[in-house]
CSV table of N, CA, C and O in Angstrom, one decimal:
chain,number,residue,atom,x,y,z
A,766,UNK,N,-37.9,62.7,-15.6
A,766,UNK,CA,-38.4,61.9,-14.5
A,766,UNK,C,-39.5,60.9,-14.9
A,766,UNK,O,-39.7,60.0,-14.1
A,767,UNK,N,-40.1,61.1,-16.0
A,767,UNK,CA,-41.6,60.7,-16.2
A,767,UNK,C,-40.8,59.4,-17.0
A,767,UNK,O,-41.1,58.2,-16.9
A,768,UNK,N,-39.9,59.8,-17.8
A,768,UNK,CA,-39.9,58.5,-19.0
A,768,UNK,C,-38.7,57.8,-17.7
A,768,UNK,O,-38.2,56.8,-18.3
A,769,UNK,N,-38.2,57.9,-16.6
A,769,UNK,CA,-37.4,57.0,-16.0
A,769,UNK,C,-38.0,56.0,-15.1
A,769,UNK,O,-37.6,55.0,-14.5
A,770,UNK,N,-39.4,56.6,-15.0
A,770,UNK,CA,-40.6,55.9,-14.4
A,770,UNK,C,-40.8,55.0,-15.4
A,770,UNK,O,-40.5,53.8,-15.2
A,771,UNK,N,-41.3,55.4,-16.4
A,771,UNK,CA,-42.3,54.6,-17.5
A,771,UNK,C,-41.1,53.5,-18.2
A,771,UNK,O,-41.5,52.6,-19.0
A,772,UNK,N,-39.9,53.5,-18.0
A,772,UNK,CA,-39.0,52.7,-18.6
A,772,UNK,C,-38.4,51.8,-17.5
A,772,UNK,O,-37.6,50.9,-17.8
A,773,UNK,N,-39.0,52.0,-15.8
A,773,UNK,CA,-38.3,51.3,-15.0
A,773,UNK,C,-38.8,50.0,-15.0
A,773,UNK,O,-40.0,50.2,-14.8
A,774,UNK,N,-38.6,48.7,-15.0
A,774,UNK,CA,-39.3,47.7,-14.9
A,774,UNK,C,-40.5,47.3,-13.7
A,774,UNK,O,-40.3,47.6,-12.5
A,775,UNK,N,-41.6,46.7,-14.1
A,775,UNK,CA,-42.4,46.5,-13.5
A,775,UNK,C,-42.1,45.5,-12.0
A,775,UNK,O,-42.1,45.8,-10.8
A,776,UNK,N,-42.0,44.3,-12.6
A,776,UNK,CA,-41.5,43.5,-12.2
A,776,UNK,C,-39.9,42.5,-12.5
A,776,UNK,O,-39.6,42.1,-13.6
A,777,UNK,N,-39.3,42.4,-11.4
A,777,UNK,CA,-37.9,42.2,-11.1
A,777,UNK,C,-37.5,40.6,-10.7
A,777,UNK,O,-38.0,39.9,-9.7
A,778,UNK,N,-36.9,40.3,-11.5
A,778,UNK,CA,-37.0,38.9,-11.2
A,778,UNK,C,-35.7,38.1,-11.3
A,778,UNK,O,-35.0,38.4,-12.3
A,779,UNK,N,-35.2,37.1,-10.2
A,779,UNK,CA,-33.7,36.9,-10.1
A,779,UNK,C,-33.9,35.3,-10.1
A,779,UNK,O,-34.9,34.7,-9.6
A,780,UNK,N,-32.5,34.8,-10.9
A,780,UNK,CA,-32.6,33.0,-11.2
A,780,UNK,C,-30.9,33.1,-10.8
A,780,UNK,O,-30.0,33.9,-10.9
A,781,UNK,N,-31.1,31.6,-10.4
A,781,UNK,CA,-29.7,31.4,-10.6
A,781,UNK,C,-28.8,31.4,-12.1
A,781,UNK,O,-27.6,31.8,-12.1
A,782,UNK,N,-29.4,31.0,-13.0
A,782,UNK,CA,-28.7,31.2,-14.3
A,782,UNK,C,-29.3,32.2,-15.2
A,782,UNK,O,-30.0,33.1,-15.0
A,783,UNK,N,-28.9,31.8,-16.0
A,783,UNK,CA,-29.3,33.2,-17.5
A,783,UNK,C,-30.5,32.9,-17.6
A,783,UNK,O,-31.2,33.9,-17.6
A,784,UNK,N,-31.2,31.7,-17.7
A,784,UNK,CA,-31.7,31.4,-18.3
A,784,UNK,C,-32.8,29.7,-17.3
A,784,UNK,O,-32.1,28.8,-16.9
A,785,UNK,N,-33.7,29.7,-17.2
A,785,UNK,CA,-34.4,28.6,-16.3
A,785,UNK,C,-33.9,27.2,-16.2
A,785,UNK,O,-34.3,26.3,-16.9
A,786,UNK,N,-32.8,27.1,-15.0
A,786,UNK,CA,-31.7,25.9,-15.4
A,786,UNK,C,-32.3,24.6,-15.9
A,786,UNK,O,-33.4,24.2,-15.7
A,787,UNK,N,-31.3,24.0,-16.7
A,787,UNK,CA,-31.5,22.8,-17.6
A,787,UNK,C,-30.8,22.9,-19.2
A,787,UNK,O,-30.5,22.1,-20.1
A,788,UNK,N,-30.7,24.7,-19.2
A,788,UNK,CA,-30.3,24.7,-20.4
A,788,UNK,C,-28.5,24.2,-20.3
A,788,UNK,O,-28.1,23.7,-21.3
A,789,UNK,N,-27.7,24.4,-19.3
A,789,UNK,CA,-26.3,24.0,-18.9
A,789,UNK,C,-26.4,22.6,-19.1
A,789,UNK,O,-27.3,21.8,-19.0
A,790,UNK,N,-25.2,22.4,-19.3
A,790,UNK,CA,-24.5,20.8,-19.3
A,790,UNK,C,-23.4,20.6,-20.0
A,790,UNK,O,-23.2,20.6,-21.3
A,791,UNK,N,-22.3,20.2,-18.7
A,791,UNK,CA,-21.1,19.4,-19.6
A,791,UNK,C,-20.8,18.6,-20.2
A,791,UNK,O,-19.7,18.2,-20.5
A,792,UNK,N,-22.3,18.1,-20.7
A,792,UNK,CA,-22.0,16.9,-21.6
A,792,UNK,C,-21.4,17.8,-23.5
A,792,UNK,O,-20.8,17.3,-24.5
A,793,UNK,N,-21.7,18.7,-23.4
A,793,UNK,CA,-21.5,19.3,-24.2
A,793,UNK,C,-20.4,19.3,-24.4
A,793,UNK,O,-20.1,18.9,-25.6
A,794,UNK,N,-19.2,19.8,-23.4
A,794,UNK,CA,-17.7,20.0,-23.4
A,794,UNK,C,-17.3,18.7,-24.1
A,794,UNK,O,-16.8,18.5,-25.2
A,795,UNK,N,-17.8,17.5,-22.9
A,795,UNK,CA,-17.3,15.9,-23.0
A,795,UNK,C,-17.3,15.6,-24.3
A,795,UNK,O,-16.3,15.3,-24.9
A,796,UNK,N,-18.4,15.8,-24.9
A,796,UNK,CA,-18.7,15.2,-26.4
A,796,UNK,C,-17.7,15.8,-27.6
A,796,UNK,O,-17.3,15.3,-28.6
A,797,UNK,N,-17.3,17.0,-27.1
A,797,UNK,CA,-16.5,17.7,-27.8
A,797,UNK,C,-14.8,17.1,-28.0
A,797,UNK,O,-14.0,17.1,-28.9
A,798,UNK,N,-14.9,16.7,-26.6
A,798,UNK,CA,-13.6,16.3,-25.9
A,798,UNK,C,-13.3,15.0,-26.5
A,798,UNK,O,-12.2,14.6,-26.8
A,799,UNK,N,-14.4,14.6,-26.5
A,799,UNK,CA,-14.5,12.9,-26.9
A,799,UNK,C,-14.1,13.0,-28.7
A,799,UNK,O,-13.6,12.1,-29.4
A,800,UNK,N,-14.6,14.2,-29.1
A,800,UNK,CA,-14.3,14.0,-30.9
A,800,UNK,C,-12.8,14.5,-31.3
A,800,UNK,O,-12.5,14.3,-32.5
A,801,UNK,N,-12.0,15.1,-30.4
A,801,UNK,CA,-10.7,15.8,-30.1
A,801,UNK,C,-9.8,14.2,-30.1
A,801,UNK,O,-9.0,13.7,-31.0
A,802,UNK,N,-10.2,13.5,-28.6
A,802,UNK,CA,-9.5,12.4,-28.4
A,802,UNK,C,-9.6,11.1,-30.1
A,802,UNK,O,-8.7,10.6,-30.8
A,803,UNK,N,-10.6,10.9,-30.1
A,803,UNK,CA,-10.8,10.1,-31.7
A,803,UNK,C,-10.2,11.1,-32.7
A,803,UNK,O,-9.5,10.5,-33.4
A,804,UNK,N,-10.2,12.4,-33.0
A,804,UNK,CA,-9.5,13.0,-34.2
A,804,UNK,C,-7.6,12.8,-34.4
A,804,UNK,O,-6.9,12.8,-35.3
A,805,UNK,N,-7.4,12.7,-32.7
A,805,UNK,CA,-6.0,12.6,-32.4
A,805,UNK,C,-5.6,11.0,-32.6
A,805,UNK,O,-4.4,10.9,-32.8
A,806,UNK,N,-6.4,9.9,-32.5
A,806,UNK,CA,-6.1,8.9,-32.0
A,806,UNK,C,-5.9,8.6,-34.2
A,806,UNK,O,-4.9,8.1,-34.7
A,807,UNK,N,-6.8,8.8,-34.9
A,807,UNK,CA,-6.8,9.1,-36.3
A,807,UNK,C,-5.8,9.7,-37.2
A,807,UNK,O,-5.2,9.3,-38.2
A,808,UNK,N,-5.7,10.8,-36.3
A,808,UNK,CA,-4.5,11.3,-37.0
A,808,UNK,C,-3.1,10.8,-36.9
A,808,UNK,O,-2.2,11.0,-37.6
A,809,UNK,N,-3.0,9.7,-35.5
A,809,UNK,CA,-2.0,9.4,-35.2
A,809,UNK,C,-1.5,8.4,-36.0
A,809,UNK,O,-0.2,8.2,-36.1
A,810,UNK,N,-2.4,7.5,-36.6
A,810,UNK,CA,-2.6,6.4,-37.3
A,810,UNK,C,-2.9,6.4,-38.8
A,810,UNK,O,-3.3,5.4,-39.5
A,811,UNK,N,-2.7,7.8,-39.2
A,811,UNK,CA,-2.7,8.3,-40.9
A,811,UNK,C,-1.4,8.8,-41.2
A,811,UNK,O,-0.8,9.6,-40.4
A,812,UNK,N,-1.1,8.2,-42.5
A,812,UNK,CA,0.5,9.0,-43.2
A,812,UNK,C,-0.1,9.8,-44.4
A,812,UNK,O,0.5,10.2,-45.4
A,813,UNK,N,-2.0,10.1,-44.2
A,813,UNK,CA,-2.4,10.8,-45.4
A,813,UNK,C,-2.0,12.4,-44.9
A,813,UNK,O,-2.5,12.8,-43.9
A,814,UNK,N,-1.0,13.3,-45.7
A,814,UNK,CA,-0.8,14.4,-45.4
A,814,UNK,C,-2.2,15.5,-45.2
A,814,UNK,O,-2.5,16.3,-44.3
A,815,UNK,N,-2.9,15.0,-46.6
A,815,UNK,CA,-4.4,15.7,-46.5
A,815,UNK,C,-5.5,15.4,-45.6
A,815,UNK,O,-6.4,16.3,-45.4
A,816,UNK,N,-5.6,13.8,-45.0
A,816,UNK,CA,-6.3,14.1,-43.8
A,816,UNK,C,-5.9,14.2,-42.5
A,816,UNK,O,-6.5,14.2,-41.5
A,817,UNK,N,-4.6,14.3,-42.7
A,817,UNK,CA,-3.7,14.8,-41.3
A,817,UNK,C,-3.8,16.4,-41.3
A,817,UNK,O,-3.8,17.0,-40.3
A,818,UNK,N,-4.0,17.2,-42.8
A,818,UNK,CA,-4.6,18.6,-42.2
A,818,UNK,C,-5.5,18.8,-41.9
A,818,UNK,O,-5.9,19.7,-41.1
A,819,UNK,N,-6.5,17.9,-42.8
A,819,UNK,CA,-8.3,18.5,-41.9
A,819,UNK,C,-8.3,18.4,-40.8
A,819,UNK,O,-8.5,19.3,-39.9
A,820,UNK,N,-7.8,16.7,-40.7
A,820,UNK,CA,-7.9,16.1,-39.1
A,820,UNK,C,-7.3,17.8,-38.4
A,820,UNK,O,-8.2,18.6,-38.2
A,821,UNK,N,-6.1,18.2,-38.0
A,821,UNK,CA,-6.0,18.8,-37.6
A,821,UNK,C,-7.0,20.2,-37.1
A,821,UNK,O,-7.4,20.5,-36.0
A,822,UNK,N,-7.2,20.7,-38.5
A,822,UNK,CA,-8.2,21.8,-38.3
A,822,UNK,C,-9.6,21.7,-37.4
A,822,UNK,O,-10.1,22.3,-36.5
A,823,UNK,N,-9.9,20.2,-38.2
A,823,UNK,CA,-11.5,19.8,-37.1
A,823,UNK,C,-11.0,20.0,-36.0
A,823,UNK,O,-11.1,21.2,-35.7
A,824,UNK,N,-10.4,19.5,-35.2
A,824,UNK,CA,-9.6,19.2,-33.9
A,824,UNK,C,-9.5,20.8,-33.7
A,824,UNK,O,-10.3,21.5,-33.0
A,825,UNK,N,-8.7,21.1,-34.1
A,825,UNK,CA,-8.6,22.8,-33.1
A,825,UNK,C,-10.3,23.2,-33.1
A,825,UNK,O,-10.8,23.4,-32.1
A,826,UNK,N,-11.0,23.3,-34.2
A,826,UNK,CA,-12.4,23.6,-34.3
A,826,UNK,C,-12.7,22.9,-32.3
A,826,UNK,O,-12.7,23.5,-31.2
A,827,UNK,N,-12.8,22.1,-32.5
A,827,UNK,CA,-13.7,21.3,-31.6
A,827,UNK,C,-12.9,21.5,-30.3
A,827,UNK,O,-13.7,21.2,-29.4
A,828,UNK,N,-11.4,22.0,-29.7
A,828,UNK,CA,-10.8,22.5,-28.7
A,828,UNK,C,-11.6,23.7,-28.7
A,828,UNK,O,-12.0,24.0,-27.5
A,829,UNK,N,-11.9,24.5,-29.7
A,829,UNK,CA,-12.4,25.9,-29.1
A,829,UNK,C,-14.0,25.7,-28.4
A,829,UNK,O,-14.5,26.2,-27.4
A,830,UNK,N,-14.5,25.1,-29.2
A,830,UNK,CA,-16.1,24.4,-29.1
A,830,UNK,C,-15.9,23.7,-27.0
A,830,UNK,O,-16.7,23.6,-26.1
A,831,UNK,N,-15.1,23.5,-27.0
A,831,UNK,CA,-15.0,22.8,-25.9
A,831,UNK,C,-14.9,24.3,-24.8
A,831,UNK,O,-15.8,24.8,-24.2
A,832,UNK,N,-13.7,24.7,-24.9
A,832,UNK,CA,-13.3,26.0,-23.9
A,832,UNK,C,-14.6,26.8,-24.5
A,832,UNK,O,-14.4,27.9,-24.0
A,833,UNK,N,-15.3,26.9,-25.1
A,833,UNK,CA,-16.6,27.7,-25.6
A,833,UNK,C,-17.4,27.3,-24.2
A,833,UNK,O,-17.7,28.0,-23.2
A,834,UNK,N,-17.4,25.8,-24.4
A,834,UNK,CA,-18.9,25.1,-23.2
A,834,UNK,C,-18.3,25.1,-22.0
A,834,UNK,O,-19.0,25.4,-21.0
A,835,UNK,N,-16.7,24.7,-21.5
A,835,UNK,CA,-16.8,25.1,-19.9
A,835,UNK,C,-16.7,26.4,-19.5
A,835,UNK,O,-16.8,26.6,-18.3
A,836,UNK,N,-16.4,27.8,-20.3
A,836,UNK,CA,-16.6,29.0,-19.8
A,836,UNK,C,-17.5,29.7,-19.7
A,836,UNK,O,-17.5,30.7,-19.0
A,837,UNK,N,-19.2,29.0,-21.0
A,837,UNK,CA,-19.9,29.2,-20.3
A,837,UNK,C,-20.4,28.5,-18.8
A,837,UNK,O,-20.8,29.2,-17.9
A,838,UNK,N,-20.4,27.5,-18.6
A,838,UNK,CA,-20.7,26.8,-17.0
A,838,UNK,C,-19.4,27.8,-16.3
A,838,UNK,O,-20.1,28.5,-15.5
A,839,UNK,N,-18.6,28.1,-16.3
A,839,UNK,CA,-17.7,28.7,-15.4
A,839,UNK,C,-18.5,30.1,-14.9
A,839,UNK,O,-18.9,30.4,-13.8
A,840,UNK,N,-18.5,30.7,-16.0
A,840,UNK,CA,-18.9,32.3,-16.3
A,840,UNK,C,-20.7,32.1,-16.0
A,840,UNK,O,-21.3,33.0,-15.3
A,841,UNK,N,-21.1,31.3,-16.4
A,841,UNK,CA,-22.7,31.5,-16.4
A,841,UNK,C,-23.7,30.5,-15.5
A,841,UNK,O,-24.8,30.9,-15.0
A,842,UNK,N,-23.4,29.5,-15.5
A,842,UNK,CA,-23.6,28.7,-14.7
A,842,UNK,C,-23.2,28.3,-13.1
A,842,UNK,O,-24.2,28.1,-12.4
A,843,UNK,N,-21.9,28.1,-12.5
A,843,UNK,CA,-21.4,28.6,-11.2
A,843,UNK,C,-21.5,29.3,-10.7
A,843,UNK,O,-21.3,30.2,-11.5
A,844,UNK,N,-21.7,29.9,-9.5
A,844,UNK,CA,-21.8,31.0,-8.8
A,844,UNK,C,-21.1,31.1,-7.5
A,844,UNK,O,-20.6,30.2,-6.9
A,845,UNK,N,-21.1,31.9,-7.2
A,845,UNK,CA,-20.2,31.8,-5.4
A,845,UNK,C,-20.3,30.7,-4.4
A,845,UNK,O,-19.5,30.1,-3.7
A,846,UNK,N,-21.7,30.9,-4.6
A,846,UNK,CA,-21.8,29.5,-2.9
A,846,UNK,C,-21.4,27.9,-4.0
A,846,UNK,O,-20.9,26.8,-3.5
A,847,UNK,N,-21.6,28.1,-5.1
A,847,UNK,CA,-20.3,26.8,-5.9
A,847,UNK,C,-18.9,26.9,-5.6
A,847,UNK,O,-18.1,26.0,-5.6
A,848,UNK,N,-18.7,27.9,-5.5
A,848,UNK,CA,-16.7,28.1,-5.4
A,848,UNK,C,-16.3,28.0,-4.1
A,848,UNK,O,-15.1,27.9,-3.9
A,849,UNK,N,-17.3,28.1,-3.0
A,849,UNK,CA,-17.0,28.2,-2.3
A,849,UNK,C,-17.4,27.0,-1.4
A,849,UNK,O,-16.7,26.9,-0.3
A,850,UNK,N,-18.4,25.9,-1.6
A,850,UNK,CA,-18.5,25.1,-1.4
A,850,UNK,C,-17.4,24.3,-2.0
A,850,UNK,O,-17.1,23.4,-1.1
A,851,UNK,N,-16.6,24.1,-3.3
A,851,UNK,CA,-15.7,23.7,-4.1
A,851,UNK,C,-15.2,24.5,-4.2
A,851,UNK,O,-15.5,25.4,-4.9
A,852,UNK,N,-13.9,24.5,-3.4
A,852,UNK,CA,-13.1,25.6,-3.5
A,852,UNK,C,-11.8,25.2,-5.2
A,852,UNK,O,-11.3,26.0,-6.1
A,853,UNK,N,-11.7,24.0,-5.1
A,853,UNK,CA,-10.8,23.4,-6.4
A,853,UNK,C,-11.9,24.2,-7.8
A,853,UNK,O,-11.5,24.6,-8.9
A,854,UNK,N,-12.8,24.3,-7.7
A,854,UNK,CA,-13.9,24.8,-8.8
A,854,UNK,C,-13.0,25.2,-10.1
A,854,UNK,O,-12.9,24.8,-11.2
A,855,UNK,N,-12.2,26.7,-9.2
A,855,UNK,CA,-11.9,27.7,-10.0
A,855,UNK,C,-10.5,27.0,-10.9
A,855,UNK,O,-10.3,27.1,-12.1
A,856,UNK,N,-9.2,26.1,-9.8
A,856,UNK,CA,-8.5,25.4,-10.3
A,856,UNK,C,-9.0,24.1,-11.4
A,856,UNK,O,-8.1,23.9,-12.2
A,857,UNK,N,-9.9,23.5,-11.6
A,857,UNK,CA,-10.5,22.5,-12.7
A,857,UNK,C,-10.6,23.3,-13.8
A,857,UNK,O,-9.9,23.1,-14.8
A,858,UNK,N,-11.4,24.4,-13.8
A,858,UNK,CA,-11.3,25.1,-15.1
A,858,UNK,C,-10.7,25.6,-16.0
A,858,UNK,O,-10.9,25.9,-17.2
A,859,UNK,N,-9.6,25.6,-14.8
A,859,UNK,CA,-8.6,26.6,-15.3
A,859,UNK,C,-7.9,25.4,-15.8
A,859,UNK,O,-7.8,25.4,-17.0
A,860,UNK,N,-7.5,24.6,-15.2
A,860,UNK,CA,-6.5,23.3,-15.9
A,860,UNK,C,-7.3,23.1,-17.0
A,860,UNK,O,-6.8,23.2,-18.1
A,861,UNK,N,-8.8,22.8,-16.9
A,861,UNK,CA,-9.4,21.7,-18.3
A,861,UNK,C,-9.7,23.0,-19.1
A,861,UNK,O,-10.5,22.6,-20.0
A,862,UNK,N,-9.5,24.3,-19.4
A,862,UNK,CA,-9.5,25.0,-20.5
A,862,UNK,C,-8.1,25.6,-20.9
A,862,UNK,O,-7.8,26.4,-21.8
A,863,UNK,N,-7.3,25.2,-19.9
A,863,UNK,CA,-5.7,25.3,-20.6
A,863,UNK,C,-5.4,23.8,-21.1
A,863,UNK,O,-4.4,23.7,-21.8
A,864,UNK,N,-6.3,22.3,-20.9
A,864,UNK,CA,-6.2,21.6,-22.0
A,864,UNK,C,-6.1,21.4,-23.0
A,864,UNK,O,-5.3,20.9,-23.8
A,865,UNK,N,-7.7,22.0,-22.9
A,865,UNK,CA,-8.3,22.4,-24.7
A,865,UNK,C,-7.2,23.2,-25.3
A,865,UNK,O,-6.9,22.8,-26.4
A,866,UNK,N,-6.7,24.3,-25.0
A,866,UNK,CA,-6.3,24.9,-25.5
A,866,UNK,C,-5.1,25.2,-26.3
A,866,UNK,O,-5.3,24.4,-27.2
A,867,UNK,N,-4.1,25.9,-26.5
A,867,UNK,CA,-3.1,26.1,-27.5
A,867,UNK,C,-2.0,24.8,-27.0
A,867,UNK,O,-1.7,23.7,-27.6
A,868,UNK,N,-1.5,25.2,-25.5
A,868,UNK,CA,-0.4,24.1,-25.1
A,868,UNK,C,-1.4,22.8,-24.8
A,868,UNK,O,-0.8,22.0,-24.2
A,869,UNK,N,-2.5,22.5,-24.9
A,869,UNK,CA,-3.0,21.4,-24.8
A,869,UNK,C,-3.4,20.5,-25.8
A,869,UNK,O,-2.5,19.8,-26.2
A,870,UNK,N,-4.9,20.4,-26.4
A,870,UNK,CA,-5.5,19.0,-27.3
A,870,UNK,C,-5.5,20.2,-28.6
A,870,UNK,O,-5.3,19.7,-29.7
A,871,UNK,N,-5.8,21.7,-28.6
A,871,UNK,CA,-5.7,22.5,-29.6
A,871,UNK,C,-4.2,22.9,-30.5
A,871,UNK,O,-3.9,23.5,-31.5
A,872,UNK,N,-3.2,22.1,-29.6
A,872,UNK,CA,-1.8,22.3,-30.4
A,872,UNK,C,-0.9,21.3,-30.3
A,872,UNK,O,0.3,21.4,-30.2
A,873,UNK,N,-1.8,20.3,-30.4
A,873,UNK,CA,-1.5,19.1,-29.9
A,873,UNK,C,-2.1,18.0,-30.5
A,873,UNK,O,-3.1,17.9,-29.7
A,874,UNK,N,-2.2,17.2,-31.4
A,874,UNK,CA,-2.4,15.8,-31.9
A,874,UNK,C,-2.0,14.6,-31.0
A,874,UNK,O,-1.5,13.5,-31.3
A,875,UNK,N,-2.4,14.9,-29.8
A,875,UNK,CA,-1.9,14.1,-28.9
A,875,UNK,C,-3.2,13.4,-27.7
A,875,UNK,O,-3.6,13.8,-26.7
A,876,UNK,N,-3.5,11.9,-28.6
A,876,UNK,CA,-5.1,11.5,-27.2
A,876,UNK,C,-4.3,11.4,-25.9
A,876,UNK,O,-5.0,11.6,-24.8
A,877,UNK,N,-3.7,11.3,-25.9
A,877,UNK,CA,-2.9,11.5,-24.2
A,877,UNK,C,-3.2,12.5,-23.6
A,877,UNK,O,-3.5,12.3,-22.4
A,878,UNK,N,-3.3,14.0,-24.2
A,878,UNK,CA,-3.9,15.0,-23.6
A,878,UNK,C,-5.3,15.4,-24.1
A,878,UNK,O,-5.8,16.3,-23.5
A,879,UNK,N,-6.1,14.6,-25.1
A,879,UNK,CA,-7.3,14.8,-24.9
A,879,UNK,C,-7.7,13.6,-23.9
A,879,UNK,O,-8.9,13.5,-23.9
A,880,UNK,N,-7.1,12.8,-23.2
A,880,UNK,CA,-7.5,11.9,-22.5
A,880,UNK,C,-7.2,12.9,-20.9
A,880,UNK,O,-7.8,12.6,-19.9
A,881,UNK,N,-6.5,13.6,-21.0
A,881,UNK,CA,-6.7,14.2,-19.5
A,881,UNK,C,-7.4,15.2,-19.5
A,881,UNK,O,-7.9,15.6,-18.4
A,882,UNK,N,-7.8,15.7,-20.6
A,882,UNK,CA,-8.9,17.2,-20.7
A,882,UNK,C,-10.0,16.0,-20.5
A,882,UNK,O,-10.8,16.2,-19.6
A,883,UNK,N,-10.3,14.8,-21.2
A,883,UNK,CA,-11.3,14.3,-20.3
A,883,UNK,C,-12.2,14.3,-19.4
A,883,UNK,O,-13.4,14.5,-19.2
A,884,UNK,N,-10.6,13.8,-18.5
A,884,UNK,CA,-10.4,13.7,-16.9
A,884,UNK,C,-11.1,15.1,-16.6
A,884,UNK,O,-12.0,14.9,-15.7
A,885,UNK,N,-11.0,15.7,-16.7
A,885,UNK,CA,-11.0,17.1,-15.7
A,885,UNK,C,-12.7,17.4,-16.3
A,885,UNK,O,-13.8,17.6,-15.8
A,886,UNK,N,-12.3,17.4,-17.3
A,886,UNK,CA,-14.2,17.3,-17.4
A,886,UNK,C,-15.1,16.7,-16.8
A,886,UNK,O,-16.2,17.2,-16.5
A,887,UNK,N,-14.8,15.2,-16.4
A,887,UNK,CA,-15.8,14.3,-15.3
A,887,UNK,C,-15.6,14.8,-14.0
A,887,UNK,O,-16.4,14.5,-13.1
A,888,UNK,N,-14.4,15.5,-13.9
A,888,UNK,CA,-14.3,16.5,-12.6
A,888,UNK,C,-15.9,17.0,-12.1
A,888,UNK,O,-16.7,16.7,-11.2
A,889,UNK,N,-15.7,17.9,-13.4
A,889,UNK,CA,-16.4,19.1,-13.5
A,889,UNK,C,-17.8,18.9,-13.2
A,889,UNK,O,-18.6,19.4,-12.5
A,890,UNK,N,-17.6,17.8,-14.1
A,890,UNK,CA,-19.5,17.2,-14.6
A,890,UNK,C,-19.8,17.0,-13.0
A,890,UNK,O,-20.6,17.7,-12.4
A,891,UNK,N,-19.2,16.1,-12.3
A,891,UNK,CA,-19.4,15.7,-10.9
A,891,UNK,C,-19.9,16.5,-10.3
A,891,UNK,O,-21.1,16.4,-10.0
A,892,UNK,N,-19.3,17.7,-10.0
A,892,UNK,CA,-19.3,18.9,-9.3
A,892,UNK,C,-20.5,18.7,-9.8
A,892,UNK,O,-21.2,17.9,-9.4
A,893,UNK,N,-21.0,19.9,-11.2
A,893,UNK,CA,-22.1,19.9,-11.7
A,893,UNK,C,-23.3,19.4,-11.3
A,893,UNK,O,-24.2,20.1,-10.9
A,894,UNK,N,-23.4,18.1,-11.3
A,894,UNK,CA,-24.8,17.5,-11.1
A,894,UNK,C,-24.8,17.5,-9.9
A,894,UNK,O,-26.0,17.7,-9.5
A,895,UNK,N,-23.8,17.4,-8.8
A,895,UNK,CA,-23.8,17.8,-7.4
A,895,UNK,C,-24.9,19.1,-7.2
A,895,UNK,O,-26.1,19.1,-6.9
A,896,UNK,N,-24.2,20.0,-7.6
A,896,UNK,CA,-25.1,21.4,-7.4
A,896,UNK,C,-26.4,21.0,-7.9
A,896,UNK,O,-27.2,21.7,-7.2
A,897,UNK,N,-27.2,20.1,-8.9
A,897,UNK,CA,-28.1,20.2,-9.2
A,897,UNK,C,-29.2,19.3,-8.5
A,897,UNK,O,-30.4,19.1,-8.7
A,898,UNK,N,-28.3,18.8,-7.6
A,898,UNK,CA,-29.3,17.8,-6.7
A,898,UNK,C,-29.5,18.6,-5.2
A,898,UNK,O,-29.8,18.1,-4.1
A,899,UNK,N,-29.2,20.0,-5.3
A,899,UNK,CA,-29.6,20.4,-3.7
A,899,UNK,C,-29.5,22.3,-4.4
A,899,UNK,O,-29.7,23.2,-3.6
């Protein structure tokens, strides 16, 4: 009983994020997204076998780096009165990290689909800075 006292916390303290917001931003995803779309646009325009496999590899690198930064904002940054205010919330995410992903800009050499994982990212961002002005 004594050490469930002496281990209980003193003081208790609740934030909207992990961490004192400002550390979130989709500019992070974008930027990512943005080196996906130029790796694809590169690769499309090389008959070099060897940098059509880096190119490749960077590019999946930087799809995962991407679905890395919108699932934390999804998972750590959004919260209920966001999904529910924006009820599409849960659908953007879901589309712009099945972009990045295997059937998207990750399995795919194609800026056409890093041009729509873009898109859904300036979605997102909107949303975003919305919440951050109220």
């Amino acid at each position: 009983m004594f050490l469930s006292r002496l281990l209980r916390p003193r003081t208790v303290a609740s934030a909207h994020c992990d961490l004192p917001c400002g550390v979130y931003d989709p500019a992070q995803a974008r930027i990512e997204a943005e080196s996906i779309r130029a790796i694809s646009q590169k690769y499309q325009a090389s008959d070099d076998p060897e940098f059509r496999t880096r190119a490749l590899v960077i590019k999946e690198q930087r799809a995962e780096l991407v679905k890395h930064h919108l699932w934390v904002l999804w998972t750590d940054y959004f919260k209920a009165p966001h999904f529910e205010r924006y009820p599409q919330l849960h659908g953007l995410f879901n589309e712009a990290t099945k972009l990045a992903g295997a059937g998207g800009a990750k399995g795919a050499a194609d800026p056409v689909v890093a041009e729509q994982l873009l898109v859904k990212i300036e979605e997102i961002s909107k949303i975003f800075w919305e919440t951050k002005q109220g």
